[in-house]
């Protein structure tokens, strides 16, 4: 009888423990408001994660600004106020400049390069190394190809046209590159761009891919669009997870979240490329005049971007380490990519000096 009671008590205890695991709940927010289509990448991940974890984890998702201002999402996750926060890593470059190449590059990586690098060339480990300095785990789960470019009311056809222009632009290296081209960087949140363009506070702006820009209504307050978006040749998005919250999960649930992130990464590329294609036509139908820099201008930008990357990377060994890994990937993948041209996955850029980056990473 005593043995029966012990077994029953053990079973009850096990059931309580199982229920506790099943009732694990997270609060997650994002840097994006509902009005910007980038939030769809976050929503898709949350939906996948909730389905795939089978009740072991329940993530309640809030749009940007509903819990904390967009700029405070990092701190909220770091402190454990919330368990998870969706982001674009470049917003945190002021904390560590290595966040910049984890988010985007100027004239370097395309979206496929980021996927390759993250999945097979050591990129995922570097995200966790940098975010780990702030007590977080990071899952990259979204990628977009090159961003639209500048939207203005003054036509931009050559690099000389950038002289003296005040342009909303994100990114540490991107701002420095714009300054070398004679323009000046203005930083502001995505939700402030429309009114700033409408009131003439800035001369132009970039934000994201065509579909996201269209959701922001920029076709209503600008006349011209200069392509391609050399400043951000691709962008990565993901979820910051408080390390203590991550460690509280079972190994199985952790693995499931990684699967959800990997699946979302590939979905996001196809989804945003389809939507960008549709939005490109929408901009044309709205009467926006689209111009394109010539090949000579793009070659000059590549050369200048390399210099800026080398200079910026060498200010911080963490940044140099990330860039070194990315350029080593480009050089390695070039063997096959160039041999399979033109039936390949994008271009191999004539990028920064790998030995300069190696020396700076070793400091």
Tab-separated table of C-alpha atoms in Angstrom:
chain	number	residue	atom	x	y	z
A	1	UNK	CA	0.000	0.000	0.000
A	2	UNK	CA	2.855	2.324	0.923
A	3	UNK	CA	4.578	1.482	-2.368
A	4	UNK	CA	1.371	2.262	-4.282
A	5	UNK	CA	1.152	5.680	-2.606
A	6	UNK	CA	4.792	6.391	-3.443
A	7	UNK	CA	4.240	5.505	-7.100
A	8	UNK	CA	1.113	7.649	-7.239
A	9	UNK	CA	2.931	10.547	-5.622
A	10	UNK	CA	5.826	10.203	-8.055
A	11	UNK	CA	3.430	10.102	-11.002
A	12	UNK	CA	1.622	13.180	-9.692
A	13	UNK	CA	4.944	14.962	-9.251
A	14	UNK	CA	5.970	14.032	-12.773
A	15	UNK	CA	2.630	15.243	-14.083
A	16	UNK	CA	3.049	18.583	-12.328
A	17	UNK	CA	6.549	18.942	-13.747
A	18	UNK	CA	5.282	18.097	-17.228
A	19	UNK	CA	2.481	20.600	-16.889
A	20	UNK	CA	4.980	23.220	-15.818
A	21	UNK	CA	6.978	22.596	-18.973
A	22	UNK	CA	3.826	22.622	-21.078
A	23	UNK	CA	2.809	25.948	-19.580
A	24	UNK	CA	6.057	27.772	-20.443
A	25	UNK	CA	4.972	31.191	-21.723
A	26	UNK	CA	6.979	33.944	-23.360
A	27	UNK	CA	6.217	37.541	-24.120
A	28	UNK	CA	7.756	38.754	-27.384
A	29	UNK	CA	7.664	42.099	-29.130
A	30	UNK	CA	9.336	43.615	-32.174
A	31	UNK	CA	10.831	46.853	-33.436
A	32	UNK	CA	8.180	47.075	-36.190
A	33	UNK	CA	4.677	48.556	-36.041
A	34	UNK	CA	1.844	46.710	-37.733
A	35	UNK	CA	1.816	49.321	-40.509
A	36	UNK	CA	5.186	48.108	-41.856
A	37	UNK	CA	5.207	44.788	-43.682
A	38	UNK	CA	8.465	43.651	-42.055
A	39	UNK	CA	6.361	42.571	-39.095
A	40	UNK	CA	5.022	39.700	-41.220
A	41	UNK	CA	8.404	37.958	-40.899
A	42	UNK	CA	8.100	38.102	-37.102
A	43	UNK	CA	4.490	36.948	-37.092
A	44	UNK	CA	5.279	34.011	-39.356
A	45	UNK	CA	8.055	32.851	-37.020
A	46	UNK	CA	5.857	33.113	-33.935
A	47	UNK	CA	3.111	31.129	-35.661
A	48	UNK	CA	5.591	28.417	-36.690
A	49	UNK	CA	7.175	28.265	-33.250
A	50	UNK	CA	3.845	27.967	-31.455
A	51	UNK	CA	2.730	25.180	-33.782
A	52	UNK	CA	5.976	23.211	-33.809
A	53	UNK	CA	6.617	23.286	-30.056
A	54	UNK	CA	3.309	21.501	-29.570
A	55	UNK	CA	2.258	23.336	-26.441
A	56	UNK	CA	5.621	23.146	-24.655
A	57	UNK	CA	6.044	26.858	-25.340
A	58	UNK	CA	3.477	29.561	-25.945
A	59	UNK	CA	4.727	32.883	-27.357
A	60	UNK	CA	2.448	35.891	-27.017
A	61	UNK	CA	3.430	38.464	-29.621
A	62	UNK	CA	2.982	42.243	-29.442
A	63	UNK	CA	3.575	44.753	-32.224
A	64	UNK	CA	6.335	47.330	-31.940
A	65	UNK	CA	5.624	50.068	-29.430
A	66	UNK	CA	2.881	48.149	-27.637
A	67	UNK	CA	5.131	47.167	-24.717
A	68	UNK	CA	8.261	49.311	-25.058
A	69	UNK	CA	9.522	51.801	-27.652
A	70	UNK	CA	11.372	50.193	-30.562
A	71	UNK	CA	14.739	51.447	-29.369
A	72	UNK	CA	14.252	49.813	-25.980
A	73	UNK	CA	13.523	46.266	-27.157
A	74	UNK	CA	17.180	45.259	-26.774
A	75	UNK	CA	17.305	46.429	-23.164
A	76	UNK	CA	13.989	44.778	-22.331
A	77	UNK	CA	15.275	41.391	-23.501
A	78	UNK	CA	18.700	41.878	-21.932
A	79	UNK	CA	17.147	42.643	-18.533
A	80	UNK	CA	14.603	39.806	-18.763
A	81	UNK	CA	11.632	42.169	-18.696
A	82	UNK	CA	10.437	40.222	-21.716
A	83	UNK	CA	11.731	36.876	-22.900
A	84	UNK	CA	12.159	37.648	-26.601
A	85	UNK	CA	12.375	40.551	-29.028
A	86	UNK	CA	12.468	40.657	-32.815
A	87	UNK	CA	15.003	43.012	-34.349
A	88	UNK	CA	17.333	44.163	-37.103
A	89	UNK	CA	20.817	43.833	-35.523
A	90	UNK	CA	22.112	47.072	-37.017
A	91	UNK	CA	20.003	49.112	-34.604
A	92	UNK	CA	22.387	48.103	-31.821
A	93	UNK	CA	25.658	49.112	-33.508
A	94	UNK	CA	26.075	51.822	-30.887
A	95	UNK	CA	26.502	49.063	-28.310
A	96	UNK	CA	28.944	47.064	-30.419
A	97	UNK	CA	29.802	47.913	-34.037
A	98	UNK	CA	29.881	44.172	-34.850
A	99	UNK	CA	26.075	44.273	-34.899
A	100	UNK	CA	26.311	46.239	-38.149
A	101	UNK	CA	27.605	43.453	-40.468
A	102	UNK	CA	25.355	40.986	-38.653
A	103	UNK	CA	22.464	43.076	-40.016
A	104	UNK	CA	23.608	44.172	-43.463
A	105	UNK	CA	26.598	45.057	-45.599
A	106	UNK	CA	27.324	47.800	-48.096
A	107	UNK	CA	27.784	46.276	-51.568
A	108	UNK	CA	28.908	42.904	-50.206
A	109	UNK	CA	26.478	40.116	-49.223
A	110	UNK	CA	23.255	39.309	-51.035
A	111	UNK	CA	20.472	37.378	-49.299
A	112	UNK	CA	21.754	33.986	-50.441
A	113	UNK	CA	25.212	34.868	-49.126
A	114	UNK	CA	23.738	35.524	-45.688
A	115	UNK	CA	21.827	32.224	-45.742
A	116	UNK	CA	24.932	30.294	-46.847
A	117	UNK	CA	27.128	32.013	-44.302
A	118	UNK	CA	24.691	31.613	-41.417
A	119	UNK	CA	23.909	27.983	-42.151
A	120	UNK	CA	27.234	26.524	-43.286
A	121	UNK	CA	30.143	28.968	-42.912
A	122	UNK	CA	30.008	29.791	-39.187
A	123	UNK	CA	27.740	32.820	-39.212
A	124	UNK	CA	25.226	31.487	-36.677
A	125	UNK	CA	27.971	31.060	-34.081
A	126	UNK	CA	29.054	34.687	-34.511
A	127	UNK	CA	25.522	36.000	-33.914
A	128	UNK	CA	25.464	34.125	-30.638
A	129	UNK	CA	28.967	35.232	-29.728
A	130	UNK	CA	28.108	38.921	-30.134
A	131	UNK	CA	24.601	38.769	-28.637
A	132	UNK	CA	26.000	36.491	-25.929
A	133	UNK	CA	28.050	39.407	-24.617
A	134	UNK	CA	24.702	40.901	-23.592
A	135	UNK	CA	23.204	37.773	-22.036
A	136	UNK	CA	21.194	36.724	-25.084
A	137	UNK	CA	20.778	33.889	-27.562
A	138	UNK	CA	20.022	34.883	-31.152
A	139	UNK	CA	18.131	33.055	-33.878
A	140	UNK	CA	18.390	34.648	-37.354
A	141	UNK	CA	15.039	33.932	-38.985
A	142	UNK	CA	14.519	36.509	-41.719
A	143	UNK	CA	16.444	37.729	-44.741
A	144	UNK	CA	15.683	40.163	-47.539
A	145	UNK	CA	17.643	40.948	-50.664
A	146	UNK	CA	19.038	44.389	-51.425
A	147	UNK	CA	17.007	47.320	-50.236
A	148	UNK	CA	15.163	49.676	-52.544
A	149	UNK	CA	17.461	52.686	-52.607
A	150	UNK	CA	16.792	56.371	-52.005
A	151	UNK	CA	13.329	57.874	-52.417
A	152	UNK	CA	13.453	61.592	-53.110
A	153	UNK	CA	11.787	64.573	-54.762
A	154	UNK	CA	15.027	65.420	-56.559
A	155	UNK	CA	16.127	63.001	-59.254
A	156	UNK	CA	19.300	61.049	-58.481
A	157	UNK	CA	21.030	59.698	-61.598
A	158	UNK	CA	24.726	59.941	-60.705
A	159	UNK	CA	26.793	59.897	-57.527
A	160	UNK	CA	27.339	63.640	-57.906
A	161	UNK	CA	23.627	64.130	-57.331
A	162	UNK	CA	24.109	62.972	-53.727
A	163	UNK	CA	26.190	66.040	-52.927
A	164	UNK	CA	24.677	68.073	-50.094
A	165	UNK	CA	21.637	65.831	-49.650
A	166	UNK	CA	20.280	65.083	-46.184
A	167	UNK	CA	19.158	61.482	-46.387
A	168	UNK	CA	17.577	59.203	-43.831
A	169	UNK	CA	19.907	56.207	-43.772
A	170	UNK	CA	20.478	53.347	-41.340
A	171	UNK	CA	23.828	51.754	-40.657
A	172	UNK	CA	27.224	52.740	-39.304
A	173	UNK	CA	29.259	51.993	-42.426
A	174	UNK	CA	26.425	53.208	-44.624
A	175	UNK	CA	26.477	56.651	-43.026
A	176	UNK	CA	30.238	56.938	-43.379
A	177	UNK	CA	30.023	55.908	-47.021
A	178	UNK	CA	27.321	58.491	-47.716
A	179	UNK	CA	29.507	61.187	-46.170
A	180	UNK	CA	32.362	60.217	-48.498
A	181	UNK	CA	29.899	60.688	-51.358
A	182	UNK	CA	29.057	64.209	-50.172
A	183	UNK	CA	25.743	63.554	-48.465
A	184	UNK	CA	24.829	63.526	-44.786
A	185	UNK	CA	23.142	60.802	-42.785
A	186	UNK	CA	19.976	61.511	-40.801
A	187	UNK	CA	18.924	58.815	-38.346
A	188	UNK	CA	15.273	58.281	-37.481
A	189	UNK	CA	12.832	55.470	-36.833
A	190	UNK	CA	10.892	54.014	-39.729
A	191	UNK	CA	7.646	55.454	-38.428
A	192	UNK	CA	9.023	59.004	-38.659
A	193	UNK	CA	10.135	58.868	-42.298
A	194	UNK	CA	6.802	59.635	-43.984
A	195	UNK	CA	6.196	62.900	-42.138
A	196	UNK	CA	9.836	63.953	-42.477
A	197	UNK	CA	9.624	63.508	-46.252
A	198	UNK	CA	6.256	65.215	-46.412
A	199	UNK	CA	7.503	68.255	-44.473
A	200	UNK	CA	10.838	68.457	-46.259
A	201	UNK	CA	12.804	67.851	-43.060
A	202	UNK	CA	14.982	65.479	-45.091
A	203	UNK	CA	15.783	65.443	-48.808
A	204	UNK	CA	15.185	61.741	-49.189
A	205	UNK	CA	15.184	58.404	-47.454
A	206	UNK	CA	15.823	54.719	-47.676
A	207	UNK	CA	14.051	52.195	-45.504
A	208	UNK	CA	13.638	48.668	-46.805
A	209	UNK	CA	12.548	46.534	-49.750
A	210	UNK	CA	9.935	47.869	-52.212
A	211	UNK	CA	7.017	46.102	-50.531
A	212	UNK	CA	7.901	47.484	-47.107
A	213	UNK	CA	8.440	50.962	-48.561
A	214	UNK	CA	5.059	50.806	-50.279
A	215	UNK	CA	3.398	49.792	-47.001
A	216	UNK	CA	5.014	52.922	-45.518
A	217	UNK	CA	3.288	55.094	-48.127
A	218	UNK	CA	6.480	56.641	-49.504
A	219	UNK	CA	4.970	56.773	-53.000
A	220	UNK	CA	2.657	59.483	-51.655
A	221	UNK	CA	5.432	61.875	-50.618
A	222	UNK	CA	8.222	61.275	-53.175
A	223	UNK	CA	8.526	61.367	-56.969
A	224	UNK	CA	11.813	59.594	-57.671
A	225	UNK	CA	13.474	56.303	-56.763
A	226	UNK	CA	17.217	55.696	-57.295
A	227	UNK	CA	18.248	52.048	-57.657
A	228	UNK	CA	19.919	49.748	-56.731
A	229	UNK	CA	20.165	49.871	-52.948
A	230	UNK	CA	23.953	49.631	-52.749
A	231	UNK	CA	23.948	50.786	-49.135
A	232	UNK	CA	22.305	47.563	-47.915
A	233	UNK	CA	22.882	44.696	-50.324
A	234	UNK	CA	20.817	42.404	-48.050
A	235	UNK	CA	19.384	42.477	-44.521
A	236	UNK	CA	18.970	39.930	-41.727
A	237	UNK	CA	16.302	39.873	-39.033
A	238	UNK	CA	15.834	37.583	-36.060
A	239	UNK	CA	14.869	37.141	-32.444
A	240	UNK	CA	16.851	38.095	-29.346
A	241	UNK	CA	16.162	35.662	-26.504
A	242	UNK	CA	17.050	36.252	-22.871
A	243	UNK	CA	19.671	33.615	-21.988
A	244	UNK	CA	18.006	32.608	-18.726
A	245	UNK	CA	14.689	32.115	-20.534
A	246	UNK	CA	16.419	30.060	-23.210
A	247	UNK	CA	18.194	27.891	-20.643
A	248	UNK	CA	14.863	27.196	-18.923
A	249	UNK	CA	13.601	25.423	-22.045
A	250	UNK	CA	14.108	21.733	-22.673
A	251	UNK	CA	16.745	20.728	-25.214
A	252	UNK	CA	13.936	19.483	-27.444
A	253	UNK	CA	12.116	22.826	-27.378
A	254	UNK	CA	15.362	24.689	-28.062
A	255	UNK	CA	15.987	22.460	-31.080
A	256	UNK	CA	12.426	23.014	-32.292
A	257	UNK	CA	12.840	26.794	-32.141
A	258	UNK	CA	16.004	26.490	-34.230
A	259	UNK	CA	14.072	24.459	-36.801
A	260	UNK	CA	11.340	27.113	-36.870
A	261	UNK	CA	13.958	29.837	-37.376
A	262	UNK	CA	15.658	27.953	-40.220
A	263	UNK	CA	12.333	27.362	-41.963
A	264	UNK	CA	11.337	30.998	-41.526
A	265	UNK	CA	14.670	32.174	-42.946
A	266	UNK	CA	14.046	30.471	-46.284
A	267	UNK	CA	10.343	31.382	-46.345
A	268	UNK	CA	11.151	35.048	-45.737
A	269	UNK	CA	13.425	35.249	-48.778
A	270	UNK	CA	10.799	33.880	-51.164
A	271	UNK	CA	7.994	35.862	-49.539
A	272	UNK	CA	9.779	39.211	-49.653
A	273	UNK	CA	11.125	38.726	-53.183
A	274	UNK	CA	7.597	38.006	-54.423
A	275	UNK	CA	6.199	40.995	-52.570
A	276	UNK	CA	9.071	43.238	-53.714
A	277	UNK	CA	8.337	42.326	-57.325
A	278	UNK	CA	4.676	43.210	-56.895
A	279	UNK	CA	5.517	46.471	-55.150
A	280	UNK	CA	7.993	47.485	-57.861
A	281	UNK	CA	5.085	47.526	-60.291
A	282	UNK	CA	2.913	49.355	-57.771
A	283	UNK	CA	5.484	52.150	-57.558
A	284	UNK	CA	5.592	52.392	-61.345
A	285	UNK	CA	1.788	52.486	-61.499
A	286	UNK	CA	1.830	55.285	-58.909
A	287	UNK	CA	3.921	57.385	-61.296
A	288	UNK	CA	7.266	57.106	-59.513
A	289	UNK	CA	10.215	57.665	-61.868
A	290	UNK	CA	12.860	54.983	-61.345
A	291	UNK	CA	16.523	55.622	-62.171
A	292	UNK	CA	19.570	53.371	-61.943
A	293	UNK	CA	23.238	54.112	-61.303
A	294	UNK	CA	25.519	53.000	-64.136
A	295	UNK	CA	28.129	50.256	-63.752
A	296	UNK	CA	30.982	52.741	-63.333
A	297	UNK	CA	29.193	54.356	-60.384
A	298	UNK	CA	28.560	50.997	-58.756
A	299	UNK	CA	32.221	50.020	-59.207
A	300	UNK	CA	33.272	53.263	-57.502
A	301	UNK	CA	30.858	52.605	-54.645
A	302	UNK	CA	32.316	49.109	-54.216
A	303	UNK	CA	35.823	50.526	-53.926
A	304	UNK	CA	34.723	53.168	-51.430
A	305	UNK	CA	32.664	50.648	-49.458
A	306	UNK	CA	35.708	48.384	-49.112
A	307	UNK	CA	37.692	51.254	-47.610
A	308	UNK	CA	34.920	52.143	-45.164
A	309	UNK	CA	34.504	48.505	-44.125
A	310	UNK	CA	38.223	48.084	-43.490
A	311	UNK	CA	38.415	51.330	-41.519
A	312	UNK	CA	35.342	50.582	-39.418
A	313	UNK	CA	36.230	46.948	-38.790
A	314	UNK	CA	39.687	47.865	-37.576
A	315	UNK	CA	38.188	50.049	-34.838
A	316	UNK	CA	36.747	46.968	-33.094
A	317	UNK	CA	38.147	43.403	-33.084
A	318	UNK	CA	34.595	42.022	-32.814
A	319	UNK	CA	33.584	43.817	-36.013
A	320	UNK	CA	36.789	42.734	-37.739
A	321	UNK	CA	36.098	39.130	-36.716
A	322	UNK	CA	32.622	39.198	-38.278
A	323	UNK	CA	33.810	40.865	-41.488
A	324	UNK	CA	36.786	38.497	-41.723
A	325	UNK	CA	34.442	35.513	-41.557
A	326	UNK	CA	32.195	37.038	-44.222
A	327	UNK	CA	35.051	37.831	-46.631
A	328	UNK	CA	36.603	34.400	-46.071
A	329	UNK	CA	33.237	32.914	-47.013
A	330	UNK	CA	33.086	35.049	-50.163
A	331	UNK	CA	36.574	33.985	-51.200
A	332	UNK	CA	35.836	30.332	-50.499
A	333	UNK	CA	32.450	30.263	-52.225
A	334	UNK	CA	33.885	32.156	-55.207
A	335	UNK	CA	35.666	28.978	-56.316
A	336	UNK	CA	32.372	27.336	-57.192
A	337	UNK	CA	30.212	30.411	-57.746
A	338	UNK	CA	32.514	31.860	-60.396
A	339	UNK	CA	33.028	28.488	-62.061
A	340	UNK	CA	29.256	28.063	-62.396
A	341	UNK	CA	28.567	31.577	-63.734
A	342	UNK	CA	26.174	32.680	-65.077
A	343	UNK	CA	24.085	29.823	-63.658
A	344	UNK	CA	24.986	30.671	-60.084
A	345	UNK	CA	23.673	32.450	-57.005
A	346	UNK	CA	24.627	36.074	-57.431
A	347	UNK	CA	27.957	37.814	-57.866
A	348	UNK	CA	31.284	37.558	-56.117
A	349	UNK	CA	32.115	41.146	-55.143
A	350	UNK	CA	35.641	42.474	-55.296
A	351	UNK	CA	35.478	43.033	-51.571
A	352	UNK	CA	37.678	44.236	-48.705
A	353	UNK	CA	41.256	43.077	-48.133
A	354	UNK	CA	41.027	39.852	-46.144
A	355	UNK	CA	44.537	40.201	-44.711
A	356	UNK	CA	43.780	43.671	-43.340
A	357	UNK	CA	40.693	42.266	-41.641
A	358	UNK	CA	42.660	39.299	-40.310
A	359	UNK	CA	45.238	41.585	-38.748
A	360	UNK	CA	42.571	43.754	-37.118
A	361	UNK	CA	40.633	40.738	-35.814
A	362	UNK	CA	43.780	39.511	-34.082
A	363	UNK	CA	44.241	42.696	-32.053
